[in-house]
Amino acid sequence: LILTADHGNDPTWRGTDHTRERVPVIGIGPGLKGGDIGLRPTFADIGETVADHLDLAAGRHGTSFLATIGGHA
């Protein structure tokens, strides 16, 4: 199970535009190890990780961190 969001948002911002806050991602499942993967260079890494988990072809942006969290590679 992978839980994430489509954007981060600063709760103190009064406008309607999205802010550049960090986007959460939580994964749980057999073989996955706990830990902090740190800051990723791009939000696209989450999409690449989900695609990797589903055995879909890699996209043009982002890098999967599935092997880092103990998922299949």
Short mmCIF file of C-alpha atoms in Angstrom, two decimals:
data_model
loop_
_atom_site.label_atom_id
_atom_site.label_comp_id
_atom_site.label_asym_id
_atom_site.label_seq_id
_atom_site.Cartn_x
_atom_site.Cartn_y
_atom_site.Cartn_z
CA LEU A 1 0.00 0.00 0.00
CA ILE A 2 1.40 3.38 -0.96
CA LEU A 3 -0.23 6.55 0.38
CA THR A 4 0.73 9.95 -0.97
CA ALA A 5 -0.74 13.29 -1.98
CA ASP A 6 -0.82 15.26 -5.21
CA HIS A 7 0.90 18.28 -3.66
CA GLY A 8 2.15 19.77 -0.44
CA ASN A 9 0.55 22.89 0.96
CA ASP A 10 1.50 25.47 3.55
CA PRO A 11 -1.50 25.67 5.94
CA THR A 12 -0.70 29.32 6.73
CA TRP A 13 -0.96 30.42 3.06
CA ARG A 14 -4.22 32.31 2.48
CA GLY A 15 -4.17 32.06 -1.32
CA THR A 16 -5.51 29.28 -3.54
CA ASP A 17 -2.21 28.47 -5.28
CA HIS A 18 -0.25 25.41 -4.20
CA THR A 19 2.93 26.05 -2.28
CA ARG A 20 6.20 24.17 -2.52
CA GLU A 21 5.86 22.17 0.67
CA ARG A 22 7.04 18.60 0.97
CA VAL A 23 4.72 15.85 -0.26
CA PRO A 24 4.20 12.92 2.13
CA VAL A 25 4.61 9.33 1.01
CA ILE A 26 4.01 6.30 3.23
CA GLY A 27 4.40 2.70 2.11
CA ILE A 28 3.60 -0.52 3.93
CA GLY A 29 3.65 -4.11 2.75
CA PRO A 30 5.47 -7.43 2.89
CA GLY A 31 9.22 -6.98 2.61
CA LEU A 32 9.19 -3.20 2.87
CA LYS A 33 11.50 -1.81 5.50
CA GLY A 34 10.81 1.25 7.60
CA GLY A 35 12.91 4.35 7.51
CA ASP A 36 13.32 7.82 6.16
CA ILE A 37 14.18 8.08 2.46
CA GLY A 38 15.08 11.73 2.94
CA LEU A 39 14.31 14.52 0.54
CA ARG A 40 13.94 13.44 -3.06
CA PRO A 41 15.09 15.69 -5.90
CA THR A 42 11.68 15.62 -7.59
CA PHE A 43 8.04 14.74 -6.94
CA ALA A 44 8.29 12.52 -10.05
CA ASP A 45 10.23 9.99 -7.94
CA ILE A 46 6.96 8.99 -6.28
CA GLY A 47 5.32 8.29 -9.64
CA GLU A 48 8.35 6.30 -10.82
CA THR A 49 8.27 4.25 -7.61
CA VAL A 50 4.57 3.44 -8.02
CA ALA A 51 5.16 2.52 -11.69
CA ASP A 52 8.11 0.31 -10.69
CA HIS A 53 5.97 -1.43 -8.06
CA LEU A 54 3.28 -2.10 -10.69
CA ASP A 55 5.89 -3.35 -13.21
CA LEU A 56 5.09 -0.51 -15.62
CA ALA A 57 7.67 0.94 -17.99
CA ALA A 58 9.81 3.70 -16.55
CA GLY A 59 8.87 7.23 -17.47
CA ARG A 60 11.13 10.06 -18.58
CA HIS A 61 11.23 11.87 -15.24
CA GLY A 62 12.13 10.78 -11.74
CA THR A 63 13.91 7.81 -10.22
CA SER A 64 12.28 4.90 -8.42
CA PHE A 65 13.27 4.40 -4.78
CA LEU A 66 11.48 1.01 -4.54
CA ALA A 67 14.74 -0.93 -4.06
CA THR A 68 15.76 1.50 -1.29
CA ILE A 69 12.67 0.62 0.74
CA GLY A 70 13.07 -3.11 0.17
CA GLY A 71 10.56 -3.61 -2.64
CA HIS A 72 11.24 -5.69 -5.71
CA ALA A 73 13.67 -4.18 -8.20
#
